[in-house]
Protein backbone atom coordinates (compact mmCIF):
# COMPACT_ATOMS: atom_id res chain seq x y z
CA UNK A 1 -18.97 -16.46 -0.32
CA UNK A 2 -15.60 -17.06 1.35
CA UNK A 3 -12.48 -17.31 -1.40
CA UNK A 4 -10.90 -20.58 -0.98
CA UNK A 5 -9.05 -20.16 -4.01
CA UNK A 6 -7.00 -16.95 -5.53
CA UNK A 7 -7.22 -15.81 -9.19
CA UNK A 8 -4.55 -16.42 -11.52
CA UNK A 9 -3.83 -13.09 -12.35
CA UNK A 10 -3.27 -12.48 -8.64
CA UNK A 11 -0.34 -14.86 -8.29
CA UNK A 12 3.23 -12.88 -9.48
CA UNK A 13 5.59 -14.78 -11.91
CA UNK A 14 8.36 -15.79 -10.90
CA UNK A 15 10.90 -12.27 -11.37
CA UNK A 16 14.05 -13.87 -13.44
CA UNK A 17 14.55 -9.79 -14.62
CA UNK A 18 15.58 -9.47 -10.92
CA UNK A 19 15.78 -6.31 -9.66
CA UNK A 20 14.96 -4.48 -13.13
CA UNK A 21 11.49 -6.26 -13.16
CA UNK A 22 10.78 -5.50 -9.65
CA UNK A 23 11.21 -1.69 -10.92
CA UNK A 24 8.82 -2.44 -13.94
CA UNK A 25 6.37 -3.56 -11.31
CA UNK A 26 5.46 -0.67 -9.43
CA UNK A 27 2.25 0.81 -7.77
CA UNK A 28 2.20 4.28 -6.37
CA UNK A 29 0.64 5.75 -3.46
CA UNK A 30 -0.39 8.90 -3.63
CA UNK A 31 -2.62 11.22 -1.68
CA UNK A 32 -5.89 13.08 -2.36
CA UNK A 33 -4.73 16.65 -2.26
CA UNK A 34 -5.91 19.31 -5.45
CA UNK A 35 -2.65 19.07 -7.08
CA UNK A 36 -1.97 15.29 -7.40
CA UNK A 37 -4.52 14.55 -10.52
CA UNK A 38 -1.96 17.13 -12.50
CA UNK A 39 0.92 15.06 -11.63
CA UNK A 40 -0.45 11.72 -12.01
CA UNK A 41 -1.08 12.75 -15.56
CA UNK A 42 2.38 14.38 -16.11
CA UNK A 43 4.60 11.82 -14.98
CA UNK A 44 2.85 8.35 -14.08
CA UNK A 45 3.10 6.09 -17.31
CA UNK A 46 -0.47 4.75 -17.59
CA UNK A 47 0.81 0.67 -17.28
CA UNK A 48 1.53 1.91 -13.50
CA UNK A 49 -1.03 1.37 -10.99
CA UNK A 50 -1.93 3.73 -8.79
CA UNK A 51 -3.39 3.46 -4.90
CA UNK A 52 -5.16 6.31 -3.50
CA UNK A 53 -4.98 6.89 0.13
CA UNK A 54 -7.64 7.88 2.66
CA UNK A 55 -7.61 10.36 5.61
CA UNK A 56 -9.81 10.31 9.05
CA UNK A 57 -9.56 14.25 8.37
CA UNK A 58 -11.10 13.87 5.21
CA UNK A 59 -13.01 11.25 4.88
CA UNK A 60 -13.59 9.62 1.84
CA UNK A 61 -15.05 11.40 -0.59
CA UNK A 62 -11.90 12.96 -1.93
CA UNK A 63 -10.56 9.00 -2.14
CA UNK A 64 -13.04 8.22 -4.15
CA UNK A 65 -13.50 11.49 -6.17
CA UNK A 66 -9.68 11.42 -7.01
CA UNK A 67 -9.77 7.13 -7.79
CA UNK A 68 -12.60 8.10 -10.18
CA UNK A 69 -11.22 10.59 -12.04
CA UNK A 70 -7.83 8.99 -12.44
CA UNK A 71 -10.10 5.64 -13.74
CA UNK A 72 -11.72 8.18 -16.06
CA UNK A 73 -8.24 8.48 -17.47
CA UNK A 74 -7.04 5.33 -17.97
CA UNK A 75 -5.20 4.20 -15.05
CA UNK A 76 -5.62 1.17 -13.11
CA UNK A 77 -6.82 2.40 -9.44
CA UNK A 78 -6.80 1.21 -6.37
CA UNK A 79 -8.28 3.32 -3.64
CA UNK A 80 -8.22 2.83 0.28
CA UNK A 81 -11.50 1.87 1.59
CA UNK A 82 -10.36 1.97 5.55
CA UNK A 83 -12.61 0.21 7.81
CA UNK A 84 -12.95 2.85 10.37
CA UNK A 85 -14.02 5.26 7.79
CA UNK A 86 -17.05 3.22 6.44
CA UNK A 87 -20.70 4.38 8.57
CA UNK A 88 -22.11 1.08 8.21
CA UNK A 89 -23.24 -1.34 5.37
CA UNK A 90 -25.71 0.98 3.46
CA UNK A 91 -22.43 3.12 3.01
CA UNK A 92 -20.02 0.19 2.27
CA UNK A 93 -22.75 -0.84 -0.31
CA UNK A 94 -22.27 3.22 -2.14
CA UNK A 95 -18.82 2.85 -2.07
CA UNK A 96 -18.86 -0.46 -3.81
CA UNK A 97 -21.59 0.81 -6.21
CA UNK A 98 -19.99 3.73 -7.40
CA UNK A 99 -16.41 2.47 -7.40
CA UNK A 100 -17.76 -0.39 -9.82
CA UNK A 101 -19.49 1.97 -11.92
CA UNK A 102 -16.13 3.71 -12.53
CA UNK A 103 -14.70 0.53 -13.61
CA UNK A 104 -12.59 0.23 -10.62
CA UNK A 105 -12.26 -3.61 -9.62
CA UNK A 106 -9.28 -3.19 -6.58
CA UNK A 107 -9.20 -2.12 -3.52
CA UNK A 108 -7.30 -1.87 -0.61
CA UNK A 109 -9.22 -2.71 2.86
CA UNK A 110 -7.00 -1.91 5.92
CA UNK A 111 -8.31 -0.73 9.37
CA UNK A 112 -8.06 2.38 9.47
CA UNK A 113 -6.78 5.19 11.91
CA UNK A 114 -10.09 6.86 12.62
CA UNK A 115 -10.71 7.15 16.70
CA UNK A 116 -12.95 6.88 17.31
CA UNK A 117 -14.37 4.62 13.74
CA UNK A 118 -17.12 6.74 11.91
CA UNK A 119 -19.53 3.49 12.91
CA UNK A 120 -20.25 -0.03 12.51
CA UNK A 121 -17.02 -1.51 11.37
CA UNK A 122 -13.61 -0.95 13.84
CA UNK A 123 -10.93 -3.34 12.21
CA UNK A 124 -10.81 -4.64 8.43
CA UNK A 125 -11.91 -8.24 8.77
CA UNK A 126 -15.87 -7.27 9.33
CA UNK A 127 -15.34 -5.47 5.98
CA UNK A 128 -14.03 -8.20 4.02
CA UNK A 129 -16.35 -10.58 5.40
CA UNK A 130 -19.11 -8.49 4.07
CA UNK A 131 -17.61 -7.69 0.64
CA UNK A 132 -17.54 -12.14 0.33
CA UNK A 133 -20.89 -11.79 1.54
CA UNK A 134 -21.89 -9.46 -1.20
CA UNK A 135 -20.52 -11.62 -3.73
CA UNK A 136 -16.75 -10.57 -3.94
CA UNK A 137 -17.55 -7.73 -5.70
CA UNK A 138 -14.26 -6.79 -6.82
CA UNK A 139 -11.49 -8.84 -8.29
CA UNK A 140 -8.55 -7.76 -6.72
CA UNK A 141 -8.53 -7.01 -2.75
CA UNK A 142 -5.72 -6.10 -0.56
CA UNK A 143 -4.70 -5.79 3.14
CA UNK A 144 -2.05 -5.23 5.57
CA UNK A 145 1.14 -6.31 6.19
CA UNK A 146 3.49 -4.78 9.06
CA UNK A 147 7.39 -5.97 8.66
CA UNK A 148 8.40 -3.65 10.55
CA UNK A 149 6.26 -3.76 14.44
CA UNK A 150 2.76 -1.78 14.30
CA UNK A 151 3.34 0.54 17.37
CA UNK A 152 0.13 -0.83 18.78
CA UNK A 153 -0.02 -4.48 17.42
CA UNK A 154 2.30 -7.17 18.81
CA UNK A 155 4.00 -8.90 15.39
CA UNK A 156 2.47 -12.38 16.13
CA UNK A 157 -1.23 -10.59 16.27
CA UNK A 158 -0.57 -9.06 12.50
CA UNK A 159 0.32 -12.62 11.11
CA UNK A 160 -2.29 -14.24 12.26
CA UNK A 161 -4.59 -11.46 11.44
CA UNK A 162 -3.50 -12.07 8.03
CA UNK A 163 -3.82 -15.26 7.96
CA UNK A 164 -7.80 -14.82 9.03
CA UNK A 165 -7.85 -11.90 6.32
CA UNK A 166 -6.29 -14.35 3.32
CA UNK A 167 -9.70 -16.32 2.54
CA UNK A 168 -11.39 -12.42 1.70
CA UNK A 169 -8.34 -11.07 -0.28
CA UNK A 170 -6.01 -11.61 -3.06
CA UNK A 171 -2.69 -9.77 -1.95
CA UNK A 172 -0.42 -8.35 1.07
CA UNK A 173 0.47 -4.50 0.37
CA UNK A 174 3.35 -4.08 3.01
CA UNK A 175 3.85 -1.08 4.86
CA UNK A 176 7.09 0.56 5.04
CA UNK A 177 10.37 -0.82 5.36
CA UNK A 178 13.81 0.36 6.07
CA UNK A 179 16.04 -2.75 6.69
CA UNK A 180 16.56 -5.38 4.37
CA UNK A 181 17.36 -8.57 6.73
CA UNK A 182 13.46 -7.19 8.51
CA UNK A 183 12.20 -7.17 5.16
CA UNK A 184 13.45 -10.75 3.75
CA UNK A 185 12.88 -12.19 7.35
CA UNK A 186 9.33 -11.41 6.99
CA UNK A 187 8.42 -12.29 3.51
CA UNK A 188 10.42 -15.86 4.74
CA UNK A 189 8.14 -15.71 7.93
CA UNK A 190 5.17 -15.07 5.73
CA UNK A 191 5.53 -18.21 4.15
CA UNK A 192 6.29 -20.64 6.67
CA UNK A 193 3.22 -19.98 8.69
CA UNK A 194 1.51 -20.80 5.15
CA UNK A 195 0.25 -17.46 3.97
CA UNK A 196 0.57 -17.42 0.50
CA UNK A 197 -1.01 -14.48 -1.26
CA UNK A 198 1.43 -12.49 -3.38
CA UNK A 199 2.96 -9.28 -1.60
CA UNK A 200 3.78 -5.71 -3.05
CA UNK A 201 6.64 -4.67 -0.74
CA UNK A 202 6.37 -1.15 0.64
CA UNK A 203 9.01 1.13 0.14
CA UNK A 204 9.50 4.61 0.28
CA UNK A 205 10.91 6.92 -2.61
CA UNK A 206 13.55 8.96 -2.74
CA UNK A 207 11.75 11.57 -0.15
CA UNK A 208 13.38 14.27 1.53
CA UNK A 209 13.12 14.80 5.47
CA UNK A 210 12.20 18.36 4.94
CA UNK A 211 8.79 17.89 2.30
CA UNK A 212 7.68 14.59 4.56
CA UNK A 213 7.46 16.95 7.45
CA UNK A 214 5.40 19.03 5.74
CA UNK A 215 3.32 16.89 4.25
CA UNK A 216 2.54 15.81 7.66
CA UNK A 217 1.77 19.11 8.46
CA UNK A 218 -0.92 19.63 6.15
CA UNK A 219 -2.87 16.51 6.60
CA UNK A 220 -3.96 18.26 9.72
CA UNK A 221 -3.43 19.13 13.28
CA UNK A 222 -4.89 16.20 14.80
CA UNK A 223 -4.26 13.53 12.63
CA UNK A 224 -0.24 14.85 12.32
CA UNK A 225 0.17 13.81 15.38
CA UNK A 226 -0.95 10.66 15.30
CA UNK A 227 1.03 10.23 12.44
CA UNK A 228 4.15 11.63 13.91
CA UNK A 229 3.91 9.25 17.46
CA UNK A 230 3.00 6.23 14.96
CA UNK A 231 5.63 6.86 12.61
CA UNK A 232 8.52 8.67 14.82
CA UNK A 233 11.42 5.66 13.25
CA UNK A 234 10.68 6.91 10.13
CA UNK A 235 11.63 10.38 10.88
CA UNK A 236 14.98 8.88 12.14
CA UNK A 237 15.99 7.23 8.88
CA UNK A 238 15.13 10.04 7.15
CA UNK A 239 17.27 12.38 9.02
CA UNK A 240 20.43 9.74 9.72
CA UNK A 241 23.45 10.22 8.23
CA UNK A 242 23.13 10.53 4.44
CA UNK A 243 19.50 10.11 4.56
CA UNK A 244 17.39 7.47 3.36
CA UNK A 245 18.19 6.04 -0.13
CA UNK A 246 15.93 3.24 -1.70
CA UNK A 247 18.65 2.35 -3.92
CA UNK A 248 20.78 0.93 -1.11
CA UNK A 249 17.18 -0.72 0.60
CA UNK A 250 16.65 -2.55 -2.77
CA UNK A 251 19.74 -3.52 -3.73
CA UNK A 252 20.48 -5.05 -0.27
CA UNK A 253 16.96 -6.73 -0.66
CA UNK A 254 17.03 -7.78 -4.27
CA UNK A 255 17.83 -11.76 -3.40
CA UNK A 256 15.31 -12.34 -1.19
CA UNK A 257 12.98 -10.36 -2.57
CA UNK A 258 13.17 -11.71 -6.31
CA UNK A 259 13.24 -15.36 -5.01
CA UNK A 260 10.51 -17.17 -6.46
CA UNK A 261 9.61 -18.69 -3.30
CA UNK A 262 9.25 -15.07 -2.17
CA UNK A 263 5.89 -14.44 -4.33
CA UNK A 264 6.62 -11.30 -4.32
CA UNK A 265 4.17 -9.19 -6.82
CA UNK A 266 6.22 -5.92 -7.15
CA UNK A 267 7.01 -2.61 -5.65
CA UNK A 268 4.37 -0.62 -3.30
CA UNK A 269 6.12 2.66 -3.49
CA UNK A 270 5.04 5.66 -1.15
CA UNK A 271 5.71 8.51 -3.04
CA UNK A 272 4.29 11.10 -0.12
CA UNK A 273 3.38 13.05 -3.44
CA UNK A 274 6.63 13.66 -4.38
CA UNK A 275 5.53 11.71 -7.90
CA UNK A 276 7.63 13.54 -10.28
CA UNK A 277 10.87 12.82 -7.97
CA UNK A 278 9.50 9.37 -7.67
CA UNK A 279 9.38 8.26 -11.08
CA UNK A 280 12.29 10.01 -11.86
CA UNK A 281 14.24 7.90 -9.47
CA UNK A 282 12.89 4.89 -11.20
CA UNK A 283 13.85 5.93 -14.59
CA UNK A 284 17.53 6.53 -13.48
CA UNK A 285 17.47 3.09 -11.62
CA UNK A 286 16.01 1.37 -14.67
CA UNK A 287 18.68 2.63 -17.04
CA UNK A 288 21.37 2.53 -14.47
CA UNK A 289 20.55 -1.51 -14.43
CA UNK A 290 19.71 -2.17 -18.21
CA UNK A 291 16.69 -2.44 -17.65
């Protein structure tokens, strides 16, 4: 059954805290390795929400295993269930099952960067076709958004890809960002073409060049270098001139970002499992600001 219509809790209010709020309304990415369980317990308050990656190395069974677990202790989850990593619809039907059955009612549904795909499905709209077809399943579904150019995706070809996805899903998770005129620009864009599904705006944390580099490193030979000729811009900011800082990114993108017409949900933040640096960050910006 196609969605014509989105839930209410889906639909952000508007933010009059401004900035502050769009702190308070955070979601953090983190990745399945054996020490991240330990951290999301020390230092992730359990009113944030956190998304749980998936790796073409891996697979994912350590997505799910880790989603699980953290639903097991109270957080609100939200695990990647890439298209390319999904065998066919016996295995979509598993995931579903046993995500449910953990209480987990989110996901996130992009393509994927398995090459070749493990089977059946090879971009995310056969998935979310099949998840309405199964009865929408789960309450809360996200996909894509690129404001910044996919280095294999003209811009034009991810709007109106999102505009196909919008009937099956409830929200835009952005990927990363580094400029705020790109950033604004697109949410604007967003809306004019009429796609009108609230957005959690990607943005890194306060990373440093030297632990993203080796966090690429251990995701594995193969896939790291995807990842590096994907991602090589991001590597730039990283290393320019005083670094990256998400203050300056946020501050510069506050207006347009906090506009109501923006329908902007709240932060997406990529903490590349630095989690403890991550929220730490966000404390100091939250009592720097009053908030």
């Amino acid at each position: 059954m196609r969605r014509t219509t989105y839930p209410e809790a889906a639909v952000p209010a508007p933010l009059a805290g401004g900035l502050p709020e769009l702190l308070r309304r955070v979601r953090y990415e983190v990745l399945p390795a054996k020490a991240t369980e330990a951290k999301v317990l020390e230092w992730v308050p359990p009113d944030v929400a956190v998304t749980v990656t998936a790796s073409p190395a891996k697979g994912l069974a350590p997505t799910l295993d880790l989603a699980t677990r953290l639903a097991a202790h109270g957080y609100r989850v939200v695990p990647h269930v890439p298209a390319r990593l999904l065998v066919d619809d016996a295995h979509l039907s598993d995931v579903v099952d046993r995500l449910l059955a953990a209480g987990i009612d989110e996901v996130f549904v992009p393509a994927g960067d398995a090459d070749p795909p493990a089977g059946a499905y090879d971009a995310a709209l056969p998935v979310l076709r099949r998840l309405s077809e199964m009865g929408s399943p789960f309450a809360h579904v996200g996909i894509t958004g690129y404001p910044e150019s996919h280095p294999l995706i003209e811009d034009d070809v991810t709007v109106q890809a999102m505009w196909d996805k919008q009937a099956h899903a409830t929200c835009i998770v952005s990927n990363l960002c580094f400029d705020p005129a790109v950033l604004g620009g697109w949410v604007r864009r967003l809306r004019r073409r009429h796609i009108m599904l609230p957005v959690h705006v990607g943005v890194a944390g306060p990373v440093e060049r030297a632990k993203l580099l080796s966090m690429a490193t251990k995701i594995g030979v193969g896939e790291s270098a995807r990842f590096l000729t994907r991602h090589p811009f991001w590597f730039l900011r990283f290393a320019a001139p005083g670094g990256y800082s998400p203050d300056r990114l946020l501050s510069r993108s506050a207006v347009a970002l906090t506009a109501p017409s923006a329908s902007v949900a709240g932060l997406h933040l990529f903490t590349f499992n630095q989690i403890a640096e991550t929220e730490s960050w966000r404390r100091r910006m939250l009592e720097r600001l009053g908030g």
